[in-house]
Structures are given as C-alpha cells and as structure tokens.
PDB file of C-alpha atoms in Angstrom:
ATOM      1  CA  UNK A  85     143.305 206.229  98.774  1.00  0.00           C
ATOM      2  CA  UNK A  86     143.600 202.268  99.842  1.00  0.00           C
ATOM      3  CA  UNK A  87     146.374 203.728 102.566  1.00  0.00           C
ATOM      4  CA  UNK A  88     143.766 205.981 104.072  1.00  0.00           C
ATOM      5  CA  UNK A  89     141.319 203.281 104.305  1.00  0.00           C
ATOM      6  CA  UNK A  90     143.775 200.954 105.550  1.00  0.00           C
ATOM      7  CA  UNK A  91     144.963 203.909 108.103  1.00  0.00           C
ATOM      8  CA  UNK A  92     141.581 204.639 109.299  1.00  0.00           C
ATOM      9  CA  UNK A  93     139.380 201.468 109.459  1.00  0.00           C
ATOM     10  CA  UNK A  94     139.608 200.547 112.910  1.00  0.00           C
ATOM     11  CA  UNK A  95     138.402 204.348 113.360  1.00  0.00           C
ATOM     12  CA  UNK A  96     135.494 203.301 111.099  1.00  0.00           C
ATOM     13  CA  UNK A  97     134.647 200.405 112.788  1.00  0.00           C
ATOM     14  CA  UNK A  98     134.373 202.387 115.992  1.00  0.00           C
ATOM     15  CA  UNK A  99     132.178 204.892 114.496  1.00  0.00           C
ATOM     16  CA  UNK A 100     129.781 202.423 113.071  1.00  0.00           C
ATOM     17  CA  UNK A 101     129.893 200.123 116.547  1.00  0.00           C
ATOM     18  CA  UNK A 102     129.004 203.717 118.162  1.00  0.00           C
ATOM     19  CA  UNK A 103     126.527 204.993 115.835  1.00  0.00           C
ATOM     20  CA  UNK A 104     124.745 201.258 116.332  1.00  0.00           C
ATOM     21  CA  UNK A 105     124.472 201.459 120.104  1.00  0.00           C
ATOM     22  CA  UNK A 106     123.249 205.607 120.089  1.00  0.00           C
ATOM     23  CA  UNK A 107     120.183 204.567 117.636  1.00  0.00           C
ATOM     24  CA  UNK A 108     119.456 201.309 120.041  1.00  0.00           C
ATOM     25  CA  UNK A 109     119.622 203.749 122.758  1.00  0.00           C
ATOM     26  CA  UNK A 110     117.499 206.606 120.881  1.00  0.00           C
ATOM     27  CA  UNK A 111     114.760 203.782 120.134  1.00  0.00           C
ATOM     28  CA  UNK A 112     114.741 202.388 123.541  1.00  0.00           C
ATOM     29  CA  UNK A 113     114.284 206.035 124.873  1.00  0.00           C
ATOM     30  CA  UNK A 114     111.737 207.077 122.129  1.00  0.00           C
ATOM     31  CA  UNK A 115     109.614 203.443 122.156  1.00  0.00           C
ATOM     32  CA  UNK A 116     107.575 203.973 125.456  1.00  0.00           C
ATOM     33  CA  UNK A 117     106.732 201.139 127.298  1.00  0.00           C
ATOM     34  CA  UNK A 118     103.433 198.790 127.011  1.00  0.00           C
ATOM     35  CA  UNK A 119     101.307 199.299 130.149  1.00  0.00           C
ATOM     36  CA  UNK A 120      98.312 197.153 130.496  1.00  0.00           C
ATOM     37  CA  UNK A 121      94.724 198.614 130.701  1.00  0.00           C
ATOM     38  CA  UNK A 122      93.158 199.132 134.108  1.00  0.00           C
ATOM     39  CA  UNK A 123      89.477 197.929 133.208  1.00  0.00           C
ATOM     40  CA  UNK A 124      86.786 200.201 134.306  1.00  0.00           C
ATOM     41  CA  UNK A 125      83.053 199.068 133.869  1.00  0.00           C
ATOM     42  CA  UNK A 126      82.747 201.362 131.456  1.00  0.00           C
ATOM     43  CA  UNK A 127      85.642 199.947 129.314  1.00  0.00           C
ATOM     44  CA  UNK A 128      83.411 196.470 129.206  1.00  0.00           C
ATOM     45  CA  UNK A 129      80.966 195.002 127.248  1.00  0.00           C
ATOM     46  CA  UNK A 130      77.904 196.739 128.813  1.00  0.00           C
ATOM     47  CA  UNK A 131      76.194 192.829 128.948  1.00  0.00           C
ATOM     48  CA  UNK A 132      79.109 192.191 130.638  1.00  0.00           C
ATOM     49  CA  UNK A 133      78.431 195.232 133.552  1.00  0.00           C
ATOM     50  CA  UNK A 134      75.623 194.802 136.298  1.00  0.00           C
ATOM     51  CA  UNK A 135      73.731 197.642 135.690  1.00  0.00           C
ATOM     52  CA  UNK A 136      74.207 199.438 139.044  1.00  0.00           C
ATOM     53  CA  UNK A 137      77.721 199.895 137.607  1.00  0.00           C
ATOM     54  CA  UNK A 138      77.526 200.565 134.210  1.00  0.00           C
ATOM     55  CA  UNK A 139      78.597 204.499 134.490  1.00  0.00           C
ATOM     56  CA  UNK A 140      81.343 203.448 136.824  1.00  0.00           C
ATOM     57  CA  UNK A 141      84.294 204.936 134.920  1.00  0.00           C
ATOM     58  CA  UNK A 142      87.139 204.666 137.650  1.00  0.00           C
ATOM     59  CA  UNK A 143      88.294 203.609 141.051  1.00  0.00           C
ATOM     60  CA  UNK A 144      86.294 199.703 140.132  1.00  0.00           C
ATOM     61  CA  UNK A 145      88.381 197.120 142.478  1.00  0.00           C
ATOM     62  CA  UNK A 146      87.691 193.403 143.607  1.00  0.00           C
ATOM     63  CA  UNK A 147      85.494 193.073 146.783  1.00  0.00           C
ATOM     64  CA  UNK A 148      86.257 191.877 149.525  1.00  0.00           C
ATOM     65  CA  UNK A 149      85.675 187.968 149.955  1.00  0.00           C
ATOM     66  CA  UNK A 150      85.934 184.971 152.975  1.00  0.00           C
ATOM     67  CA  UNK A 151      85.665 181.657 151.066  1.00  0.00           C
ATOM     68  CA  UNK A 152      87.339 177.904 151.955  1.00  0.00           C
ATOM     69  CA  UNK A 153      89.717 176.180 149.631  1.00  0.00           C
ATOM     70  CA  UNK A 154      90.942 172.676 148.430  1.00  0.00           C
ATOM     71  CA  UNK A 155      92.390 172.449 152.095  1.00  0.00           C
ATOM     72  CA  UNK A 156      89.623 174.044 154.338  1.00  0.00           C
ATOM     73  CA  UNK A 157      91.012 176.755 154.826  1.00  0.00           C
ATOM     74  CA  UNK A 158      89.454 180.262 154.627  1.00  0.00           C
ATOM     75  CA  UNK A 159      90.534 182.384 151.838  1.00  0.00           C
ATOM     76  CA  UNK A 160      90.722 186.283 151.895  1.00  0.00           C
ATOM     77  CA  UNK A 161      91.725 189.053 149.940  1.00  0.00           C
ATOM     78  CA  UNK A 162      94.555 188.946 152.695  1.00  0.00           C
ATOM     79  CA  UNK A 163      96.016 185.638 151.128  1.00  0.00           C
ATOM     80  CA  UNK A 164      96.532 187.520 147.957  1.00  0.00           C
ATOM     81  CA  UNK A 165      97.718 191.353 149.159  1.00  0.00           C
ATOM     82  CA  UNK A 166     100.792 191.714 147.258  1.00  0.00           C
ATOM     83  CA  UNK A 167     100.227 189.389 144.305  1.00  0.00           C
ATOM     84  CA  UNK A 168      99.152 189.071 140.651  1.00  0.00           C
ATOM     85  CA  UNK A 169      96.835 186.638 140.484  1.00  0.00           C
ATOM     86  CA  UNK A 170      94.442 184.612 137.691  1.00  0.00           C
ATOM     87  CA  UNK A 171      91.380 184.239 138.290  1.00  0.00           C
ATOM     88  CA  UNK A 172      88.765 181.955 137.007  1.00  0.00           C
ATOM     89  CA  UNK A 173      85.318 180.250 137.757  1.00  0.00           C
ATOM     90  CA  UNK A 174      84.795 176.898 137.312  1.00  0.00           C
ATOM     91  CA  UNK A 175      82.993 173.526 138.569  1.00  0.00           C
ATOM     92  CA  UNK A 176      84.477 170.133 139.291  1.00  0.00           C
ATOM     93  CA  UNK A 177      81.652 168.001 137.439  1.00  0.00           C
ATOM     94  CA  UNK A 178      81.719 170.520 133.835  1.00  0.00           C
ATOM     95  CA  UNK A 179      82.288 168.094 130.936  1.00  0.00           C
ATOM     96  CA  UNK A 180      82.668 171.321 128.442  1.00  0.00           C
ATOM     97  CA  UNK A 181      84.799 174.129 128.657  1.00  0.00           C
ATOM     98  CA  UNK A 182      85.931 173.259 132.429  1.00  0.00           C
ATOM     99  CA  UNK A 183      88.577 171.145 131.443  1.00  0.00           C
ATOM    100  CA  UNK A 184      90.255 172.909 129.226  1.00  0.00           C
ATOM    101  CA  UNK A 185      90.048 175.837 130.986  1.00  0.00           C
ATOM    102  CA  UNK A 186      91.894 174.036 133.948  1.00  0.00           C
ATOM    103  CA  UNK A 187      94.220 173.090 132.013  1.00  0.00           C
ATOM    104  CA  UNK A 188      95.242 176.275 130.887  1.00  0.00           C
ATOM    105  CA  UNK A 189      95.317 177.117 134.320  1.00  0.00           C
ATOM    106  CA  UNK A 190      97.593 174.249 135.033  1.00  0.00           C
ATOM    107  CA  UNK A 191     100.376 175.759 132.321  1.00  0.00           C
ATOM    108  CA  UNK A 192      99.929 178.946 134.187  1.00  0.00           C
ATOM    109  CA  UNK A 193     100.537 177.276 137.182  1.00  0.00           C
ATOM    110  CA  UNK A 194     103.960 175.483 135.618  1.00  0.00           C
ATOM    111  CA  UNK A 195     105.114 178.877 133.560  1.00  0.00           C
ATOM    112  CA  UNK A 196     104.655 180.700 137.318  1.00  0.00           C
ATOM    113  CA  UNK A 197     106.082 178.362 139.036  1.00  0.00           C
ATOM    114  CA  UNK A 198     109.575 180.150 140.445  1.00  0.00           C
ATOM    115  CA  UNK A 199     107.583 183.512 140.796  1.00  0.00           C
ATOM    116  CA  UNK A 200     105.260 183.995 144.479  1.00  0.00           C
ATOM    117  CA  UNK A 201     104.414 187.116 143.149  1.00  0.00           C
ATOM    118  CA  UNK A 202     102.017 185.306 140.793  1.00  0.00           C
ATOM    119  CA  UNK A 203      99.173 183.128 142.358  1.00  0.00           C
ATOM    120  CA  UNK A 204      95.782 181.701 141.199  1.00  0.00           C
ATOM    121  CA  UNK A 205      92.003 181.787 142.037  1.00  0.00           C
ATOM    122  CA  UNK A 206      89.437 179.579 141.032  1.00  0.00           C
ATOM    123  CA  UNK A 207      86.121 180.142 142.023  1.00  0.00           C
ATOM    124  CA  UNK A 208      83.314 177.107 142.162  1.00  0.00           C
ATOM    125  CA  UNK A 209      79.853 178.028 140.679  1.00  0.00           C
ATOM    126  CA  UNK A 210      78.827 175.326 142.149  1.00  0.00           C
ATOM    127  CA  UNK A 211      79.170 175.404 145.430  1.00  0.00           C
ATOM    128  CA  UNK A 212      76.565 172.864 146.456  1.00  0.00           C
ATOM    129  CA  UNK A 213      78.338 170.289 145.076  1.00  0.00           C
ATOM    130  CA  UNK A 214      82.396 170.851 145.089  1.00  0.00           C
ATOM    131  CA  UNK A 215      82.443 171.097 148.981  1.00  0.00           C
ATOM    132  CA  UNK A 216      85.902 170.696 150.404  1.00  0.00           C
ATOM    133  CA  UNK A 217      86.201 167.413 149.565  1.00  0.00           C
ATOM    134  CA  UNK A 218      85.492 167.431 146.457  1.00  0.00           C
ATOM    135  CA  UNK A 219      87.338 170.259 145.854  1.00  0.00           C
ATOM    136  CA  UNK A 220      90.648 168.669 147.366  1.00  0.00           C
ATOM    137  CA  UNK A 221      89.673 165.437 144.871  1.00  0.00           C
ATOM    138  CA  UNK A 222      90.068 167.422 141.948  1.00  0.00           C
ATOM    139  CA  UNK A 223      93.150 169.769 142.575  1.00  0.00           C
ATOM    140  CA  UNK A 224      94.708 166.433 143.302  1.00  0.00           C
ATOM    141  CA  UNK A 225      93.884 165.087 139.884  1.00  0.00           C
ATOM    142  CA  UNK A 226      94.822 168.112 138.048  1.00  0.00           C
ATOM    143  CA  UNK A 227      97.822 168.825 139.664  1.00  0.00           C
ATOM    144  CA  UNK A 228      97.233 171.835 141.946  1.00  0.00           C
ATOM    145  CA  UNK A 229     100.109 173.236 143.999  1.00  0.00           C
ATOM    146  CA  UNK A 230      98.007 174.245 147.077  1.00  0.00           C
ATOM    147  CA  UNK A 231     101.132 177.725 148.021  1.00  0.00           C
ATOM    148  CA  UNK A 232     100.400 178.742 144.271  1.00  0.00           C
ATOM    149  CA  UNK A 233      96.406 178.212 143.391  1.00  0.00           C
ATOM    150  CA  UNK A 234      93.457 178.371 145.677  1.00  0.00           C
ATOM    151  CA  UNK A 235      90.372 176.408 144.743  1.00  0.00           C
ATOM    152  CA  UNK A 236      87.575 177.860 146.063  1.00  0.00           C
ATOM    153  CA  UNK A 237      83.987 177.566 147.545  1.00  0.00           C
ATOM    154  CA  UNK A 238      81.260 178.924 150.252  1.00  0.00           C
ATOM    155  CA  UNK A 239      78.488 180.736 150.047  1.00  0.00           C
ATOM    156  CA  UNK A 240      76.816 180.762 146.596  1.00  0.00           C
ATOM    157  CA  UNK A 241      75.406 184.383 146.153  1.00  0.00           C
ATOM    158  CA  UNK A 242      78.655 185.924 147.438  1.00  0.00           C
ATOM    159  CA  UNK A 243      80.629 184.078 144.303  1.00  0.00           C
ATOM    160  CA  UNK A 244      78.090 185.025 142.009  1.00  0.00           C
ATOM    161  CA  UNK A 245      78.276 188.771 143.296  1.00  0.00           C
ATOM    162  CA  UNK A 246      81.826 188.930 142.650  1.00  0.00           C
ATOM    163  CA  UNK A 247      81.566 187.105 139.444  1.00  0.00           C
ATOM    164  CA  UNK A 248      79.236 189.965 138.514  1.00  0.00           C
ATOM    165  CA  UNK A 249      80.329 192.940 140.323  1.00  0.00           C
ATOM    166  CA  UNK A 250      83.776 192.612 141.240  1.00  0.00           C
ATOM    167  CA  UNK A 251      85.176 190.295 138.165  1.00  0.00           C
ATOM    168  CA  UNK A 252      82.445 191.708 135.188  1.00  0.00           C
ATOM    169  CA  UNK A 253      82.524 188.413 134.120  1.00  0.00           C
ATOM    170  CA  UNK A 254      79.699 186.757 132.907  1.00  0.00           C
ATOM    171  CA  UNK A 255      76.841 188.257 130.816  1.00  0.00           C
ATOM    172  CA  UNK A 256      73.593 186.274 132.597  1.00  0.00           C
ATOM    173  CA  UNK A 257      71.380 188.186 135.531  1.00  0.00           C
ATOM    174  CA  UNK A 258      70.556 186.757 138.728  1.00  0.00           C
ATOM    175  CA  UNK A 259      71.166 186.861 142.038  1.00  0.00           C
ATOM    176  CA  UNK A 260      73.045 183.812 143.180  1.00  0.00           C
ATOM    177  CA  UNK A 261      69.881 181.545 144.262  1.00  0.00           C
ATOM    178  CA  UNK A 262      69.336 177.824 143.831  1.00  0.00           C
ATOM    179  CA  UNK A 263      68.310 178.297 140.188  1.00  0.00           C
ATOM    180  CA  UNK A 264      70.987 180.506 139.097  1.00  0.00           C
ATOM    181  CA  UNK A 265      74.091 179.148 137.280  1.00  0.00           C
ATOM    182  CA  UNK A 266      76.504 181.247 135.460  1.00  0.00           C
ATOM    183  CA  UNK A 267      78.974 179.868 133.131  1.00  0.00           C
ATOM    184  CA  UNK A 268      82.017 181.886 131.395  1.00  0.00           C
ATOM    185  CA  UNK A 269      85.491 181.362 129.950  1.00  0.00           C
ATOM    186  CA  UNK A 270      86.884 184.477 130.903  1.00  0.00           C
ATOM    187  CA  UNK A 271      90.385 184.034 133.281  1.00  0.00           C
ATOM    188  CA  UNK A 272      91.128 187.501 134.506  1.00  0.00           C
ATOM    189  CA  UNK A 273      94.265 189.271 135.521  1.00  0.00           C
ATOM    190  CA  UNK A 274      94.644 191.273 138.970  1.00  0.00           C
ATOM    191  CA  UNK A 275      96.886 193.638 139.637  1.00  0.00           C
ATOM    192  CA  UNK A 276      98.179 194.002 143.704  1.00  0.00           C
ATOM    193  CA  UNK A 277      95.974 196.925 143.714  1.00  0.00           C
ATOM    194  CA  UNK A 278      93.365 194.205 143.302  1.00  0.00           C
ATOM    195  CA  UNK A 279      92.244 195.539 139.763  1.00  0.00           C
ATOM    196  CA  UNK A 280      91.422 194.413 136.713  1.00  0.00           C
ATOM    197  CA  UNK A 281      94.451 194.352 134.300  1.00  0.00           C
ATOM    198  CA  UNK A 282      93.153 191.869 131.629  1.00  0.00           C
ATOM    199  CA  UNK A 283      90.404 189.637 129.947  1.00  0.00           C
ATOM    200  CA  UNK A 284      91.302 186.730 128.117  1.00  0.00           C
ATOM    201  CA  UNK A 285      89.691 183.356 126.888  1.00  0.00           C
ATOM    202  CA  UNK A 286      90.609 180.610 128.688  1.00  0.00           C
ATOM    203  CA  UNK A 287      90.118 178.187 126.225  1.00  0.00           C
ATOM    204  CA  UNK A 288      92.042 179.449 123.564  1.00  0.00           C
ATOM    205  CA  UNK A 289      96.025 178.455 124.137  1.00  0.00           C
ATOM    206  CA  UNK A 290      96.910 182.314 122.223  1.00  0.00           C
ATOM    207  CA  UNK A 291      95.286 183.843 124.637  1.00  0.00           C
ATOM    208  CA  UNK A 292      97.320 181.933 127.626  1.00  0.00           C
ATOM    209  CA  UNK A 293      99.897 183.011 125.516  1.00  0.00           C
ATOM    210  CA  UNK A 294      99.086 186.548 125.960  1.00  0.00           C
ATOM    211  CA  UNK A 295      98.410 186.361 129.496  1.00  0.00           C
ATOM    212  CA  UNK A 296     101.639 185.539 130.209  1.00  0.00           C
ATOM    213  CA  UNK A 297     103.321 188.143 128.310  1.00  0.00           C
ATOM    214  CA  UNK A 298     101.024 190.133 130.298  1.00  0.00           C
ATOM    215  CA  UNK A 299     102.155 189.071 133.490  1.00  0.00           C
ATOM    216  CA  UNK A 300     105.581 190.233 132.342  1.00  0.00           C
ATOM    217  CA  UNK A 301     104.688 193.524 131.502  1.00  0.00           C
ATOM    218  CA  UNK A 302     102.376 193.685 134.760  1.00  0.00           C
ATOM    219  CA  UNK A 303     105.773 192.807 136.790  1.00  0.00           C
ATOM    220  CA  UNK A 304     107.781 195.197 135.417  1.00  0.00           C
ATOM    221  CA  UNK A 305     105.384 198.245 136.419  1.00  0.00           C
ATOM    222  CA  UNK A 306     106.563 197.952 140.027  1.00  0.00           C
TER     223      UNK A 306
END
C-alpha cells in the first residue's frame, strides 16, 4: 500500500493543484461582478429630490455648466468628458465641516494621483465671497493640483441649481438668491456618462474609504 502511495503522489499532487485552480476558476465565473448603482431621483431620499423631479426614474444626468476656477479659467462639462470625477460643494471661510471635507478631498487627490481618468470638482456656495482670488488662496493652502481638481465659482443660482437638480444634493429649497445658502457633506461620484454612481459622507474617513474602492470598480466597467 505505502509503494502505491509512494508510486502515485506526484499524480496526487497534480490532481489536488488542478482541482484547486478549476474551483478558483468555477467561483470567479459563478461570483458576478459588483457594478455600482446608477442613481435615479427616484432611488434618493425624496427631501433630497426637487420636486419637479421626484418621478424621474431614469435617463437623470449632470447639466450642463460654464463656471471659473482657482486659475480663471472657465470650466465646462468639456473639461471633464471622459473622466470620473468627485464632486463636492464647499466655501473657503466654513469653520465646520469644510475642512474636513477638503481634506478628504485632498487624500482623494493623493490616492488618484497617477490616474487622469479620475479628476475633482468643488463647487463654492459662496460665490460672493471666494472670487478667483480667493479661490486660488485656498487651493494653494490645501494643496490643490490645479490638472487634477477644479475649484469652482460664478454665478450663484446656476450652482445652487445643479446642487439641487443635477447633484440631488442637499435637502433645503430655494432658488439660489442672496438669502439662500445650502450646506451638505455629500461628495458624489460621476461616471463619464456624467451620472451619478455614488453618495458618500465626506466627513467620515470609511466612507473615503469606500469611494475609492468605488472608483475601482467604476474603472473596471469600461
């Protein structure tokens, strides 16, 4: 009996080598891959939805948009065709969440680095105040890489519009005059269809953590 062992182990070794790499291969095959949501309004917190598109179940993509960065120049949808991009909205002179959210951003920023694909968009809700300027003030302080993030401002109602509309961002009404100010911790993730692929907190460090595992998975659809 030991003989035939002896005789036949490399065979068995073989065998259980093969065996290993057909059930890897089986569960590779069999364990589909994650795909991220593509967030409709109707998939969001209805406070969340301007009400003119709260039945909106499909087809919901980022406006359009012409606003000026940290370096004065205009900003389109053109400067992001062809990228994943995180978006935020922010203002320079926010002692609260602001900071923490850049900073987030900023690890984004670092982990993304290598990758054009990814990009990111900050949007000031307060326009009035972080002109150009100021704008270039702060992404010098915080470390903005002007080829990778866009810090941006312009006209007032037009942000708040896509903050509401486009983004489905923030829970407040209004409608972008001098009285309005919205104010949210939500950093979302756009697909280069220009849709929305994720929500996440901005202040939370998990939830950067997530994001970028979402990025991954966002990549590898193609």
């Amino acid at each position: 009996m030991l003989s035939f062992f002896r005789e036949y182990k490399f065979f068995a070794i073989f065998l259980f080598f093969l065996s290993a790499i057909i059930v890897t291969i089986m569960y590779n095959v069999l364990t589909p891959e994650k795909v991220l949501p593509i967030y409709q309004p109707t998939m969001v917190n209805f406070e969340m939805v301007d009400s003119t598109l709260q039945y909106q179940s499909k087809y919901h993509k980022i406006a359009d948009f012409s606003l000026i960065n940290q370096n004065g120049e205009t900003i389109t949808q053109k400067n992001y065709e062809d990228k994943i991009y995180v978006a935020d909205f922010f203002f320079t002179t926010c002692q609260t969440i602001c900071p923490i959210m850049t900073d987030h951003m900023v690890q984004i920023q670092k982990a993304t680095l290598a990758d054009d694909e990814i990009m990111l968009l900050s949007y000031s809700v307060t326009p009035e105040i972080d002109d150009v300027d100021q704008l270039k003030r702060y992404a010098i302080e915080k470390g903005v890489i002007d080829k990778k993030w866009n810090l941006v401002t312009g006209d007032k109602k037009q942000i708040y519009e896509l903050a509401r509309k486009s983004y489905l961002a923030v829970k407040t009404d209004g409608n972008g005059d001098e009285y309005d100010m919205i104010h949210t911790e939500n950093f979302m993730l756009i697909d280069k269809k220009r849709q929305i692929r994720g929500y996440y907190d901005g202040t939370q460090p998990d939830d950067i953590e997530k994001l970028l595992q979402d990025i991954k998975i966002l990549k590898n659809e193609g």
